Amino acid sequence: MMGTLVFHPERLAELAPQGFALATDVAEWLVRQGVPFREAHEISGDAVRVCEENGIELWDLTDEQFAQISERLTPQVREVLTVEGSLNSRNSQGGTAPAAVAQQLTELKRQLGELAAFESRQPIVS
């Protein structure tokens, strides 16, 4: 399977945010704004409900609809309503933000370098 695996990044990017996959991002964004998680979860759920009733996705909600759902849903919530925004919002150690991934890669290369140096000092035993 791995030898024949083919990724279609454009299609993955197109489909990734659909089906309310970004609802968690809305809740997490609210938490970063100081909203208690229980309330953020309810607000995010209310936004999904409005979308389902109207046959739209979260990013299709207007600023007015966001405000009707909750005064805490300001237009800045749109920062996380894209795949890129979702990834970038996870910038802690081990997160998916490009900067966090770059840090992880740098650390992995450093550790591999140490292991390679250690290995080269060891006699080969057969």
Coordinates of C-alpha atoms in Angstrom, one line a residue:
M1 CA 0.0 0.0 0.0
M2 CA 2.7 2.5 0.9
G3 CA 4.5 1.9 -2.4
T4 CA 1.5 2.9 -4.4
L5 CA 0.1 5.6 -2.1
V6 CA -0.6 8.9 -4.0
F7 CA -1.6 12.1 -2.3
H8 CA -3.7 14.7 -4.0
P9 CA -3.0 17.8 -1.8
E10 CA -5.3 20.1 -3.7
R11 CA -8.2 17.7 -3.1
L12 CA -7.2 17.2 0.5
A13 CA -7.1 20.9 1.1
E14 CA -10.5 21.3 -0.5
L15 CA -12.2 18.6 1.6
A16 CA -10.4 19.1 4.9
P17 CA -12.5 22.0 6.3
Q18 CA -15.9 20.6 5.2
G19 CA -18.4 18.9 7.4
F20 CA -17.8 21.3 10.4
A21 CA -14.2 20.0 10.9
L22 CA -13.4 23.6 12.0
A23 CA -16.0 23.7 14.7
T24 CA -13.4 22.7 17.3
D25 CA -11.2 25.6 16.0
V26 CA -14.1 28.0 16.7
A27 CA -14.3 26.7 20.3
E28 CA -10.6 26.9 20.8
W29 CA -10.5 30.4 19.4
L30 CA -13.2 31.4 21.9
V31 CA -11.2 29.9 24.7
R32 CA -8.1 31.9 23.7
Q33 CA -10.4 35.0 23.9
G34 CA -11.1 34.2 27.5
V35 CA -14.4 32.3 27.1
P36 CA -14.8 29.3 29.5
F37 CA -14.6 26.1 27.5
R38 CA -18.1 24.9 28.4
E39 CA -19.5 28.1 27.0
A40 CA -17.2 28.1 24.0
H41 CA -18.3 24.5 23.2
E42 CA -22.0 25.6 23.3
I43 CA -21.4 28.6 21.1
S44 CA -19.5 26.5 18.6
G45 CA -22.4 24.0 18.6
D46 CA -24.9 26.8 18.1
A47 CA -22.9 28.0 15.1
V48 CA -23.0 24.5 13.6
R49 CA -26.7 24.2 14.2
V50 CA -27.3 27.5 12.3
C51 CA -25.2 26.3 9.5
E52 CA -27.0 23.0 9.3
E53 CA -30.4 24.8 9.3
N54 CA -29.2 27.0 6.4
G55 CA -27.2 24.3 4.5
I56 CA -24.0 26.3 4.7
E57 CA -20.5 25.9 6.2
L58 CA -19.1 27.8 9.1
W59 CA -17.1 30.2 6.9
D60 CA -20.3 31.1 5.1
L61 CA -21.8 32.7 8.2
T62 CA -22.0 36.4 7.9
D63 CA -20.6 38.7 10.6
E64 CA -24.2 39.4 11.5
Q65 CA -25.1 35.7 11.9
F66 CA -22.0 35.2 14.1
A67 CA -23.1 38.2 16.3
Q68 CA -26.6 36.7 16.5
I69 CA -25.2 33.4 17.7
S70 CA -23.1 35.1 20.3
E71 CA -21.6 38.6 20.9
R72 CA -18.3 36.7 21.5
L73 CA -18.1 35.6 17.9
T74 CA -16.5 38.6 16.4
P75 CA -15.3 38.8 12.8
Q76 CA -11.8 37.8 14.0
V77 CA -13.1 34.2 14.4
R78 CA -12.5 34.0 10.6
E79 CA -8.8 33.7 11.4
V80 CA -9.3 30.0 12.1
L81 CA -12.0 29.2 9.5
T82 CA -9.5 28.0 6.9
V83 CA -7.2 25.0 6.9
E84 CA -4.2 27.4 7.0
G85 CA -5.7 29.3 9.9
S86 CA -6.5 26.1 11.7
L87 CA -3.0 24.8 11.4
N88 CA -1.4 28.2 12.3
S89 CA -3.5 28.4 15.5
R90 CA -1.7 25.4 16.9
N91 CA 1.6 27.0 17.4
S92 CA 2.6 25.4 20.7
Q93 CA 5.4 22.8 21.0
G94 CA 4.3 19.7 19.0
G95 CA 1.6 21.8 17.2
T96 CA 0.7 21.8 13.5
A97 CA 1.7 25.5 12.8
P98 CA 4.4 25.6 10.2
A99 CA 6.7 27.3 12.7
A100 CA 6.1 24.6 15.3
V101 CA 6.7 21.9 12.7
A102 CA 9.9 23.6 11.6
Q103 CA 11.1 23.6 15.2
Q104 CA 10.3 19.9 15.6
L105 CA 12.2 19.1 12.4
T106 CA 15.2 21.1 13.5
E107 CA 15.2 19.3 16.9
L108 CA 14.9 15.9 15.2
K109 CA 17.8 16.6 12.9
R110 CA 19.9 17.7 15.9
Q111 CA 19.1 14.4 17.7
L112 CA 19.8 12.4 14.6
G113 CA 23.1 14.1 14.2
E114 CA 24.0 13.2 17.8
L115 CA 23.0 9.6 17.2
A116 CA 25.0 9.5 13.9
A117 CA 28.1 10.9 15.7
F118 CA 27.7 8.4 18.5
E119 CA 27.3 5.5 16.1
S120 CA 30.5 6.5 14.2
R121 CA 32.5 6.3 17.4
Q122 CA 31.4 2.8 18.2
P123 CA 33.4 -0.3 17.0
I124 CA 31.5 -2.6 14.7
V125 CA 30.8 -5.9 16.4
S126 CA 30.0 -8.8 14.2

